[in-house]
Amino acid sequence: DVKVTQSSRYLVKRTGEKVFLECVQDMDHENMFWYRQDPGLGLRLIYFSYDVKMKEKGDIPEGYSVSREKKERFSLILESASTNQTSMYLCASSLTGGGWSNQPQHFGDGTRLSIL
Amino acid sequence: GQQVMQIPQYQHVQEGEDFTTYCNSSTTLSNIQWYKQRPGGHPVFLIQLVKSGEVKKQKRLTFQFGEAKKNSSLHITATQTTDVGTYFCAGRKGTYKYIFGTGTRLKVLA
């Protein structure tokens, strides 16, 4: 079974701090994703990566950066945390399917981040 | 930017009633996936639809993809308390990127 592990379930940080959220998957998946989930807004894509050291911006990248130095690990960085970044953060991974068919995304349990 | 809207946002049903959630995109989608998120849990993949007009069934769940590939629906027949959760559609845009819908939260009253 695919396992996507996020480093923290709950995290409390202060405004202006640099925050690191870590995600590790154990199934050799090429693709990894970071989403934030807010009530009424669904899941919004922050960044994704389709290979080591490769990254692409999602829909809401402002205030975030990412790092993928190894295939199994994808880190989300909040450069200078602000209160509007208080949210649930979900990491996901997937294989790359061929043609029109893409593989499903497998999600971690999420990190509930509070910025005070 | 591209949006994928789901309606309704919330739905309360009596156990045994049917339930439907609708997913609408502003642009054509390559394919669409559906996920279920139980309270306190993470989204779990249910199914993927690829072809225009496609219909797939999983026991009491029926999934449809519209002819124009811009909308989709999930219908649950005779809901049970185990169906409680938030249902998300996710439309593929580009090679790797999925746009998730806003979700429909289902409550089932016993």
JSON list of C-alpha atoms in Angstrom, two decimals:
[
{"chain": "A", "resi": 1, "resn": "ASP", "atom": "CA", "xyz": [0.00, 0.00, 0.00]},
{"chain": "A", "resi": 2, "resn": "VAL", "atom": "CA", "xyz": [1.21, 3.51, -0.83]},
{"chain": "A", "resi": 3, "resn": "LYS", "atom": "CA", "xyz": [2.35, 5.50, 2.16]},
{"chain": "A", "resi": 4, "resn": "VAL", "atom": "CA", "xyz": [2.63, 9.28, 2.07]},
{"chain": "A", "resi": 5, "resn": "THR", "atom": "CA", "xyz": [3.96, 10.63, 5.34]},
{"chain": "A", "resi": 6, "resn": "GLN", "atom": "CA", "xyz": [3.84, 14.24, 6.41]},
{"chain": "A", "resi": 7, "resn": "SER", "atom": "CA", "xyz": [6.24, 15.23, 9.16]},
{"chain": "A", "resi": 8, "resn": "SER", "atom": "CA", "xyz": [3.77, 16.93, 11.49]},
{"chain": "A", "resi": 9, "resn": "ARG", "atom": "CA", "xyz": [0.05, 16.58, 12.08]},
{"chain": "A", "resi": 10, "resn": "TYR", "atom": "CA", "xyz": [-0.22, 19.92, 13.87]},
{"chain": "A", "resi": 11, "resn": "LEU", "atom": "CA", "xyz": [2.16, 22.86, 13.80]},
{"chain": "A", "resi": 12, "resn": "VAL", "atom": "CA", "xyz": [2.04, 26.31, 15.40]},
{"chain": "A", "resi": 13, "resn": "LYS", "atom": "CA", "xyz": [4.40, 29.03, 14.21]},
{"chain": "A", "resi": 14, "resn": "ARG", "atom": "CA", "xyz": [4.74, 32.78, 14.53]},
{"chain": "A", "resi": 15, "resn": "THR", "atom": "CA", "xyz": [4.36, 35.47, 11.89]},
{"chain": "A", "resi": 16, "resn": "GLY", "atom": "CA", "xyz": [7.59, 36.04, 10.00]},
{"chain": "A", "resi": 17, "resn": "GLU", "atom": "CA", "xyz": [9.09, 32.64, 10.77]},
{"chain": "A", "resi": 18, "resn": "LYS", "atom": "CA", "xyz": [10.45, 30.39, 8.02]},
{"chain": "A", "resi": 19, "resn": "VAL", "atom": "CA", "xyz": [8.41, 27.18, 8.07]},
{"chain": "A", "resi": 20, "resn": "PHE", "atom": "CA", "xyz": [9.30, 23.81, 6.57]},
{"chain": "A", "resi": 21, "resn": "LEU", "atom": "CA", "xyz": [6.70, 21.13, 5.85]},
{"chain": "A", "resi": 22, "resn": "GLU", "atom": "CA", "xyz": [8.11, 17.76, 4.87]},
{"chain": "A", "resi": 23, "resn": "CYS", "atom": "CA", "xyz": [6.53, 14.96, 2.85]},
{"chain": "A", "resi": 24, "resn": "VAL", "atom": "CA", "xyz": [7.92, 11.51, 2.09]},
{"chain": "A", "resi": 25, "resn": "GLN", "atom": "CA", "xyz": [6.44, 8.79, -0.12]},
{"chain": "A", "resi": 26, "resn": "ASP", "atom": "CA", "xyz": [7.60, 5.19, -0.25]},
{"chain": "A", "resi": 27, "resn": "MET", "atom": "CA", "xyz": [6.37, 4.05, -3.66]},
{"chain": "A", "resi": 28, "resn": "ASP", "atom": "CA", "xyz": [8.89, 5.58, -6.05]},
{"chain": "A", "resi": 29, "resn": "HIS", "atom": "CA", "xyz": [6.29, 7.96, -7.49]},
{"chain": "A", "resi": 30, "resn": "GLU", "atom": "CA", "xyz": [7.48, 10.52, -10.02]},
{"chain": "A", "resi": 31, "resn": "ASN", "atom": "CA", "xyz": [4.92, 13.20, -9.19]},
{"chain": "A", "resi": 32, "resn": "MET", "atom": "CA", "xyz": [4.46, 15.00, -5.91]},
{"chain": "A", "resi": 33, "resn": "PHE", "atom": "CA", "xyz": [2.06, 17.80, -5.02]},
{"chain": "A", "resi": 34, "resn": "TRP", "atom": "CA", "xyz": [1.38, 20.32, -2.26]},
{"chain": "A", "resi": 35, "resn": "TYR", "atom": "CA", "xyz": [-2.17, 21.56, -1.70]},
{"chain": "A", "resi": 36, "resn": "ARG", "atom": "CA", "xyz": [-3.81, 23.71, 0.88]},
{"chain": "A", "resi": 37, "resn": "GLN", "atom": "CA", "xyz": [-7.36, 22.97, 1.97]},
{"chain": "A", "resi": 38, "resn": "ASP", "atom": "CA", "xyz": [-9.66, 25.69, 3.24]},
{"chain": "A", "resi": 39, "resn": "PRO", "atom": "CA", "xyz": [-13.40, 25.47, 3.97]},
{"chain": "A", "resi": 40, "resn": "GLY", "atom": "CA", "xyz": [-15.50, 26.25, 0.92]},
{"chain": "A", "resi": 41, "resn": "LEU", "atom": "CA", "xyz": [-12.47, 26.47, -1.36]},
{"chain": "A", "resi": 42, "resn": "GLY", "atom": "CA", "xyz": [-11.62, 22.80, -1.77]},
{"chain": "A", "resi": 43, "resn": "LEU", "atom": "CA", "xyz": [-8.03, 21.82, -2.46]},
{"chain": "A", "resi": 44, "resn": "ARG", "atom": "CA", "xyz": [-5.87, 24.41, -4.17]},
{"chain": "A", "resi": 45, "resn": "LEU", "atom": "CA", "xyz": [-2.58, 23.43, -5.76]},
{"chain": "A", "resi": 46, "resn": "ILE", "atom": "CA", "xyz": [0.46, 25.34, -4.48]},
{"chain": "A", "resi": 47, "resn": "TYR", "atom": "CA", "xyz": [3.33, 23.58, -6.29]},
{"chain": "A", "resi": 48, "resn": "PHE", "atom": "CA", "xyz": [4.00, 20.26, -7.90]},
{"chain": "A", "resi": 49, "resn": "SER", "atom": "CA", "xyz": [7.05, 18.34, -9.03]},
{"chain": "A", "resi": 50, "resn": "TYR", "atom": "CA", "xyz": [7.26, 15.71, -11.78]},
{"chain": "A", "resi": 51, "resn": "ASP", "atom": "CA", "xyz": [10.88, 14.75, -11.21]},
{"chain": "A", "resi": 52, "resn": "VAL", "atom": "CA", "xyz": [13.80, 15.33, -8.90]},
{"chain": "A", "resi": 53, "resn": "LYS", "atom": "CA", "xyz": [14.81, 19.01, -8.87]},
{"chain": "A", "resi": 54, "resn": "MET", "atom": "CA", "xyz": [11.90, 19.86, -11.16]},
{"chain": "A", "resi": 55, "resn": "LYS", "atom": "CA", "xyz": [9.03, 22.01, -9.95]},
{"chain": "A", "resi": 56, "resn": "GLU", "atom": "CA", "xyz": [6.12, 23.93, -11.37]},
{"chain": "A", "resi": 57, "resn": "LYS", "atom": "CA", "xyz": [3.87, 26.55, -9.85]},
{"chain": "A", "resi": 58, "resn": "GLY", "atom": "CA", "xyz": [0.31, 25.67, -9.12]},
{"chain": "A", "resi": 59, "resn": "ASP", "atom": "CA", "xyz": [-2.56, 28.08, -8.69]},
{"chain": "A", "resi": 60, "resn": "ILE", "atom": "CA", "xyz": [-1.45, 29.81, -5.46]},
{"chain": "A", "resi": 61, "resn": "PRO", "atom": "CA", "xyz": [2.38, 29.77, -5.25]},
{"chain": "A", "resi": 62, "resn": "GLU", "atom": "CA", "xyz": [2.82, 33.23, -3.76]},
{"chain": "A", "resi": 63, "resn": "GLY", "atom": "CA", "xyz": [4.58, 33.13, -0.40]},
{"chain": "A", "resi": 64, "resn": "TYR", "atom": "CA", "xyz": [5.70, 29.51, -0.86]},
{"chain": "A", "resi": 65, "resn": "SER", "atom": "CA", "xyz": [8.65, 27.67, -2.33]},
{"chain": "A", "resi": 66, "resn": "VAL", "atom": "CA", "xyz": [9.46, 23.97, -2.67]},
{"chain": "A", "resi": 67, "resn": "SER", "atom": "CA", "xyz": [12.42, 21.67, -2.79]},
{"chain": "A", "resi": 68, "resn": "ARG", "atom": "CA", "xyz": [12.80, 18.19, -4.25]},
{"chain": "A", "resi": 69, "resn": "GLU", "atom": "CA", "xyz": [16.36, 16.95, -3.87]},
{"chain": "A", "resi": 70, "resn": "LYS", "atom": "CA", "xyz": [15.41, 13.27, -3.68]},
{"chain": "A", "resi": 71, "resn": "LYS", "atom": "CA", "xyz": [12.63, 11.42, -5.46]},
{"chain": "A", "resi": 72, "resn": "GLU", "atom": "CA", "xyz": [10.86, 10.36, -2.28]},
{"chain": "A", "resi": 73, "resn": "ARG", "atom": "CA", "xyz": [10.88, 13.74, -0.51]},
{"chain": "A", "resi": 74, "resn": "PHE", "atom": "CA", "xyz": [9.06, 16.99, -1.33]},
{"chain": "A", "resi": 75, "resn": "SER", "atom": "CA", "xyz": [9.35, 19.96, 0.99]},
{"chain": "A", "resi": 76, "resn": "LEU", "atom": "CA", "xyz": [7.12, 23.02, 1.19]},
{"chain": "A", "resi": 77, "resn": "ILE", "atom": "CA", "xyz": [8.69, 26.20, 2.54]},
{"chain": "A", "resi": 78, "resn": "LEU", "atom": "CA", "xyz": [6.89, 29.26, 3.82]},
{"chain": "A", "resi": 79, "resn": "GLU", "atom": "CA", "xyz": [9.57, 31.92, 3.44]},
{"chain": "A", "resi": 80, "resn": "SER", "atom": "CA", "xyz": [8.03, 34.36, 5.94]},
{"chain": "A", "resi": 81, "resn": "ALA", "atom": "CA", "xyz": [4.87, 32.96, 7.47]},
{"chain": "A", "resi": 82, "resn": "SER", "atom": "CA", "xyz": [1.79, 35.14, 7.59]},
{"chain": "A", "resi": 83, "resn": "THR", "atom": "CA", "xyz": [-1.57, 34.65, 9.30]},
{"chain": "A", "resi": 84, "resn": "ASN", "atom": "CA", "xyz": [-3.35, 34.10, 5.97]},
{"chain": "A", "resi": 85, "resn": "GLN", "atom": "CA", "xyz": [-1.25, 30.96, 5.52]},
{"chain": "A", "resi": 86, "resn": "THR", "atom": "CA", "xyz": [-3.04, 29.30, 8.43]},
{"chain": "A", "resi": 87, "resn": "SER", "atom": "CA", "xyz": [-4.55, 26.24, 6.78]},
{"chain": "A", "resi": 88, "resn": "MET", "atom": "CA", "xyz": [-4.53, 22.47, 6.32]},
{"chain": "A", "resi": 89, "resn": "TYR", "atom": "CA", "xyz": [-1.67, 21.45, 4.02]},
{"chain": "A", "resi": 90, "resn": "LEU", "atom": "CA", "xyz": [-1.91, 18.18, 2.11]},
{"chain": "A", "resi": 91, "resn": "CYS", "atom": "CA", "xyz": [0.87, 16.42, 0.26]},
{"chain": "A", "resi": 92, "resn": "ALA", "atom": "CA", "xyz": [0.14, 13.90, -2.48]},
{"chain": "A", "resi": 93, "resn": "SER", "atom": "CA", "xyz": [2.05, 11.68, -4.87]},
{"chain": "A", "resi": 94, "resn": "SER", "atom": "CA", "xyz": [1.26, 9.79, -8.05]},
{"chain": "A", "resi": 95, "resn": "LEU", "atom": "CA", "xyz": [2.82, 7.72, -10.78]},
{"chain": "A", "resi": 96, "resn": "THR", "atom": "CA", "xyz": [2.98, 9.08, -14.30]},
{"chain": "A", "resi": 97, "resn": "GLY", "atom": "CA", "xyz": [0.47, 7.27, -16.48]},
{"chain": "A", "resi": 98, "resn": "GLY", "atom": "CA", "xyz": [0.66, 7.03, -20.26]},
{"chain": "A", "resi": 99, "resn": "GLY", "atom": "CA", "xyz": [-1.59, 8.70, -22.80]},
{"chain": "A", "resi": 100, "resn": "TRP", "atom": "CA", "xyz": [-4.88, 10.04, -21.51]},
{"chain": "A", "resi": 101, "resn": "SER", "atom": "CA", "xyz": [-4.79, 8.01, -18.36]},
{"chain": "A", "resi": 102, "resn": "ASN", "atom": "CA", "xyz": [-3.24, 9.40, -15.23]},
{"chain": "A", "resi": 103, "resn": "GLN", "atom": "CA", "xyz": [-2.73, 7.59, -12.01]},
{"chain": "A", "resi": 104, "resn": "PRO", "atom": "CA", "xyz": [-4.67, 8.57, -8.88]},
{"chain": "A", "resi": 105, "resn": "GLN", "atom": "CA", "xyz": [-3.12, 10.80, -6.28]},
{"chain": "A", "resi": 106, "resn": "HIS", "atom": "CA", "xyz": [-2.30, 9.34, -2.87]},
{"chain": "A", "resi": 107, "resn": "PHE", "atom": "CA", "xyz": [-2.56, 11.80, -0.02]},
{"chain": "A", "resi": 108, "resn": "GLY", "atom": "CA", "xyz": [-0.85, 12.15, 3.33]},
{"chain": "A", "resi": 109, "resn": "ASP", "atom": "CA", "xyz": [-2.82, 12.82, 6.52]},
{"chain": "A", "resi": 110, "resn": "GLY", "atom": "CA", "xyz": [-2.19, 16.55, 6.30]},
{"chain": "A", "resi": 111, "resn": "THR", "atom": "CA", "xyz": [-0.52, 19.17, 8.48]},
{"chain": "A", "resi": 112, "resn": "ARG", "atom": "CA", "xyz": [-2.78, 21.66, 10.23]},
{"chain": "A", "resi": 113, "resn": "LEU", "atom": "CA", "xyz": [-0.64, 24.79, 10.39]},
{"chain": "A", "resi": 114, "resn": "SER", "atom": "CA", "xyz": [-1.53, 27.76, 12.57]},
{"chain": "A", "resi": 115, "resn": "ILE", "atom": "CA", "xyz": [0.35, 31.03, 12.18]},
{"chain": "A", "resi": 116, "resn": "LEU", "atom": "CA", "xyz": [-0.01, 33.33, 15.19]},
{"chain": "B", "resi": 1, "resn": "GLY", "atom": "CA", "xyz": [-8.05, 31.12, -13.74]},
{"chain": "B", "resi": 2, "resn": "GLN", "atom": "CA", "xyz": [-9.75, 27.85, -14.37]},
{"chain": "B", "resi": 3, "resn": "GLN", "atom": "CA", "xyz": [-12.33, 26.86, -11.82]},
{"chain": "B", "resi": 4, "resn": "VAL", "atom": "CA", "xyz": [-14.14, 23.68, -11.01]},
{"chain": "B", "resi": 5, "resn": "MET", "atom": "CA", "xyz": [-17.31, 24.31, -9.05]},
{"chain": "B", "resi": 6, "resn": "GLN", "atom": "CA", "xyz": [-19.29, 21.73, -7.16]},
{"chain": "B", "resi": 7, "resn": "ILE", "atom": "CA", "xyz": [-22.87, 21.96, -6.00]},
{"chain": "B", "resi": 8, "resn": "PRO", "atom": "CA", "xyz": [-24.27, 21.71, -3.49]},
{"chain": "B", "resi": 9, "resn": "GLN", "atom": "CA", "xyz": [-21.67, 22.76, -0.93]},
{"chain": "B", "resi": 10, "resn": "TYR", "atom": "CA", "xyz": [-23.52, 20.85, 1.83]},
{"chain": "B", "resi": 11, "resn": "GLN", "atom": "CA", "xyz": [-26.18, 18.17, 1.78]},
{"chain": "B", "resi": 12, "resn": "HIS", "atom": "CA", "xyz": [-28.00, 16.55, 4.67]},
{"chain": "B", "resi": 13, "resn": "VAL", "atom": "CA", "xyz": [-30.03, 13.45, 3.83]},
{"chain": "B", "resi": 14, "resn": "GLN", "atom": "CA", "xyz": [-31.93, 10.83, 5.77]},
{"chain": "B", "resi": 15, "resn": "GLU", "atom": "CA", "xyz": [-30.39, 7.40, 5.64]},
{"chain": "B", "resi": 16, "resn": "GLY", "atom": "CA", "xyz": [-31.84, 5.57, 2.65]},
{"chain": "B", "resi": 17, "resn": "GLU", "atom": "CA", "xyz": [-32.34, 8.71, 0.54]},
{"chain": "B", "resi": 18, "resn": "ASP", "atom": "CA", "xyz": [-30.42, 9.32, -2.65]},
{"chain": "B", "resi": 19, "resn": "PHE", "atom": "CA", "xyz": [-27.69, 11.94, -3.03]},
{"chain": "B", "resi": 20, "resn": "THR", "atom": "CA", "xyz": [-26.15, 13.67, -6.04]},
{"chain": "B", "resi": 21, "resn": "THR", "atom": "CA", "xyz": [-23.25, 16.09, -6.35]},
{"chain": "B", "resi": 22, "resn": "TYR", "atom": "CA", "xyz": [-22.47, 17.98, -9.54]},
{"chain": "B", "resi": 23, "resn": "CYS", "atom": "CA", "xyz": [-19.12, 19.18, -10.81]},
{"chain": "B", "resi": 24, "resn": "ASN", "atom": "CA", "xyz": [-18.82, 21.91, -13.46]},
{"chain": "B", "resi": 25, "resn": "SER", "atom": "CA", "xyz": [-15.72, 23.19, -15.20]},
{"chain": "B", "resi": 26, "resn": "SER", "atom": "CA", "xyz": [-15.26, 26.40, -17.13]},
{"chain": "B", "resi": 27, "resn": "THR", "atom": "CA", "xyz": [-13.11, 24.56, -19.68]},
{"chain": "B", "resi": 28, "resn": "THR", "atom": "CA", "xyz": [-12.87, 21.09, -21.21]},
{"chain": "B", "resi": 29, "resn": "LEU", "atom": "CA", "xyz": [-11.17, 18.48, -19.07]},
{"chain": "B", "resi": 30, "resn": "SER", "atom": "CA", "xyz": [-8.92, 15.65, -20.25]},
{"chain": "B", "resi": 31, "resn": "ASN", "atom": "CA", "xyz": [-10.35, 13.38, -17.58]},
{"chain": "B", "resi": 32, "resn": "ILE", "atom": "CA", "xyz": [-11.94, 13.61, -14.18]},
{"chain": "B", "resi": 33, "resn": "GLN", "atom": "CA", "xyz": [-11.28, 11.85, -10.90]},
{"chain": "B", "resi": 34, "resn": "TRP", "atom": "CA", "xyz": [-13.46, 11.59, -7.82]},
{"chain": "B", "resi": 35, "resn": "TYR", "atom": "CA", "xyz": [-12.21, 11.46, -4.24]},
{"chain": "B", "resi": 36, "resn": "LYS", "atom": "CA", "xyz": [-13.84, 10.94, -0.86]},
{"chain": "B", "resi": 37, "resn": "GLN", "atom": "CA", "xyz": [-12.57, 12.51, 2.33]},
{"chain": "B", "resi": 38, "resn": "ARG", "atom": "CA", "xyz": [-13.94, 11.13, 5.59]},
{"chain": "B", "resi": 39, "resn": "PRO", "atom": "CA", "xyz": [-14.15, 13.57, 8.54]},
{"chain": "B", "resi": 40, "resn": "GLY", "atom": "CA", "xyz": [-10.65, 14.01, 9.94]},
{"chain": "B", "resi": 41, "resn": "GLY", "atom": "CA", "xyz": [-9.15, 12.00, 7.09]},
{"chain": "B", "resi": 42, "resn": "HIS", "atom": "CA", "xyz": [-7.44, 12.63, 3.79]},
{"chain": "B", "resi": 43, "resn": "PRO", "atom": "CA", "xyz": [-8.89, 12.40, 0.27]},
{"chain": "B", "resi": 44, "resn": "VAL", "atom": "CA", "xyz": [-9.04, 8.86, -1.08]},
{"chain": "B", "resi": 45, "resn": "PHE", "atom": "CA", "xyz": [-9.36, 8.09, -4.78]},
{"chain": "B", "resi": 46, "resn": "LEU", "atom": "CA", "xyz": [-12.67, 6.58, -5.89]},
{"chain": "B", "resi": 47, "resn": "ILE", "atom": "CA", "xyz": [-12.69, 6.47, -9.68]},
{"chain": "B", "resi": 48, "resn": "GLN", "atom": "CA", "xyz": [-11.52, 8.06, -12.92]},
{"chain": "B", "resi": 49, "resn": "LEU", "atom": "CA", "xyz": [-13.58, 8.91, -16.02]},
{"chain": "B", "resi": 50, "resn": "VAL", "atom": "CA", "xyz": [-11.90, 9.53, -19.34]},
{"chain": "B", "resi": 51, "resn": "LYS", "atom": "CA", "xyz": [-14.35, 9.28, -22.24]},
{"chain": "B", "resi": 52, "resn": "SER", "atom": "CA", "xyz": [-17.06, 11.71, -23.22]},
{"chain": "B", "resi": 53, "resn": "GLY", "atom": "CA", "xyz": [-20.43, 10.49, -21.87]},
{"chain": "B", "resi": 54, "resn": "GLU", "atom": "CA", "xyz": [-18.81, 7.75, -19.78]},
{"chain": "B", "resi": 55, "resn": "VAL", "atom": "CA", "xyz": [-20.80, 6.15, -16.95]},
{"chain": "B", "resi": 56, "resn": "LYS", "atom": "CA", "xyz": [-19.23, 3.95, -14.28]},
{"chain": "B", "resi": 57, "resn": "LYS", "atom": "CA", "xyz": [-20.74, 2.23, -11.27]},
{"chain": "B", "resi": 58, "resn": "GLN", "atom": "CA", "xyz": [-19.31, 1.11, -7.96]},
{"chain": "B", "resi": 59, "resn": "LYS", "atom": "CA", "xyz": [-22.04, -0.66, -6.00]},
{"chain": "B", "resi": 60, "resn": "ARG", "atom": "CA", "xyz": [-24.40, 2.16, -4.94]},
{"chain": "B", "resi": 61, "resn": "LEU", "atom": "CA", "xyz": [-22.28, 4.90, -6.54]},
{"chain": "B", "resi": 62, "resn": "THR", "atom": "CA", "xyz": [-22.80, 6.02, -10.17]},
{"chain": "B", "resi": 63, "resn": "PHE", "atom": "CA", "xyz": [-20.36, 8.39, -11.84]},
{"chain": "B", "resi": 64, "resn": "GLN", "atom": "CA", "xyz": [-21.00, 10.25, -15.11]},
{"chain": "B", "resi": 65, "resn": "PHE", "atom": "CA", "xyz": [-18.82, 12.37, -17.36]},
{"chain": "B", "resi": 66, "resn": "GLY", "atom": "CA", "xyz": [-20.62, 14.86, -19.57]},
{"chain": "B", "resi": 67, "resn": "GLU", "atom": "CA", "xyz": [-20.65, 14.73, -23.34]},
{"chain": "B", "resi": 68, "resn": "ALA", "atom": "CA", "xyz": [-18.71, 17.98, -23.59]},
{"chain": "B", "resi": 69, "resn": "LYS", "atom": "CA", "xyz": [-16.26, 16.82, -20.88]},
{"chain": "B", "resi": 70, "resn": "LYS", "atom": "CA", "xyz": [-16.98, 19.95, -18.85]},
{"chain": "B", "resi": 71, "resn": "ASN", "atom": "CA", "xyz": [-19.18, 18.45, -16.16]},
{"chain": "B", "resi": 72, "resn": "SER", "atom": "CA", "xyz": [-19.55, 15.34, -14.08]},
{"chain": "B", "resi": 73, "resn": "SER", "atom": "CA", "xyz": [-21.81, 13.92, -11.40]},
{"chain": "B", "resi": 74, "resn": "LEU", "atom": "CA", "xyz": [-21.72, 11.41, -8.58]},
{"chain": "B", "resi": 75, "resn": "HIS", "atom": "CA", "xyz": [-24.98, 9.80, -7.51]},
{"chain": "B", "resi": 76, "resn": "ILE", "atom": "CA", "xyz": [-25.34, 7.64, -4.41]},
{"chain": "B", "resi": 77, "resn": "THR", "atom": "CA", "xyz": [-28.40, 5.42, -4.17]},
{"chain": "B", "resi": 78, "resn": "ALA", "atom": "CA", "xyz": [-29.89, 4.67, -0.74]},
{"chain": "B", "resi": 79, "resn": "THR", "atom": "CA", "xyz": [-27.27, 6.45, 1.35]},
{"chain": "B", "resi": 80, "resn": "GLN", "atom": "CA", "xyz": [-25.79, 4.82, 4.43]},
{"chain": "B", "resi": 81, "resn": "THR", "atom": "CA", "xyz": [-24.03, 6.38, 7.42]},
{"chain": "B", "resi": 82, "resn": "THR", "atom": "CA", "xyz": [-20.74, 5.12, 6.01]},
{"chain": "B", "resi": 83, "resn": "ASP", "atom": "CA", "xyz": [-21.19, 7.51, 3.05]},
{"chain": "B", "resi": 84, "resn": "VAL", "atom": "CA", "xyz": [-20.59, 10.54, 5.30]},
{"chain": "B", "resi": 85, "resn": "GLY", "atom": "CA", "xyz": [-17.74, 12.74, 4.14]},
{"chain": "B", "resi": 86, "resn": "THR", "atom": "CA", "xyz": [-16.74, 15.32, 1.57]},
{"chain": "B", "resi": 87, "resn": "TYR", "atom": "CA", "xyz": [-16.72, 14.34, -2.09]},
{"chain": "B", "resi": 88, "resn": "PHE", "atom": "CA", "xyz": [-14.33, 16.09, -4.46]},
{"chain": "B", "resi": 89, "resn": "CYS", "atom": "CA", "xyz": [-14.05, 15.99, -8.20]},
{"chain": "B", "resi": 90, "resn": "ALA", "atom": "CA", "xyz": [-10.70, 16.76, -9.80]},
{"chain": "B", "resi": 91, "resn": "GLY", "atom": "CA", "xyz": [-10.32, 17.61, -13.47]},
{"chain": "B", "resi": 92, "resn": "ARG", "atom": "CA", "xyz": [-7.07, 17.09, -15.30]},
{"chain": "B", "resi": 93, "resn": "LYS", "atom": "CA", "xyz": [-5.66, 20.18, -16.99]},
{"chain": "B", "resi": 94, "resn": "GLY", "atom": "CA", "xyz": [-2.37, 19.61, -18.74]},
{"chain": "B", "resi": 95, "resn": "THR", "atom": "CA", "xyz": [-0.05, 16.64, -18.23]},
{"chain": "B", "resi": 96, "resn": "TYR", "atom": "CA", "xyz": [0.19, 16.46, -14.45]},
{"chain": "B", "resi": 97, "resn": "LYS", "atom": "CA", "xyz": [-2.01, 19.15, -13.00]},
{"chain": "B", "resi": 98, "resn": "TYR", "atom": "CA", "xyz": [-5.43, 18.52, -11.52]},
{"chain": "B", "resi": 99, "resn": "ILE", "atom": "CA", "xyz": [-7.93, 21.20, -10.54]},
{"chain": "B", "resi": 100, "resn": "PHE", "atom": "CA", "xyz": [-9.97, 20.14, -7.55]},
{"chain": "B", "resi": 101, "resn": "GLY", "atom": "CA", "xyz": [-13.57, 21.12, -7.10]},
{"chain": "B", "resi": 102, "resn": "THR", "atom": "CA", "xyz": [-14.80, 22.94, -4.05]},
{"chain": "B", "resi": 103, "resn": "GLY", "atom": "CA", "xyz": [-16.27, 19.76, -2.58]},
{"chain": "B", "resi": 104, "resn": "THR", "atom": "CA", "xyz": [-19.68, 18.64, -1.35]},
{"chain": "B", "resi": 105, "resn": "ARG", "atom": "CA", "xyz": [-20.00, 17.71, 2.30]},
{"chain": "B", "resi": 106, "resn": "LEU", "atom": "CA", "xyz": [-22.52, 14.94, 2.87]},
{"chain": "B", "resi": 107, "resn": "LYS", "atom": "CA", "xyz": [-24.17, 14.24, 6.21]},
{"chain": "B", "resi": 108, "resn": "VAL", "atom": "CA", "xyz": [-26.39, 11.20, 6.58]},
{"chain": "B", "resi": 109, "resn": "LEU", "atom": "CA", "xyz": [-28.92, 11.22, 9.40]},
{"chain": "B", "resi": 110, "resn": "ALA", "atom": "CA", "xyz": [-29.75, 7.80, 10.83]}
]
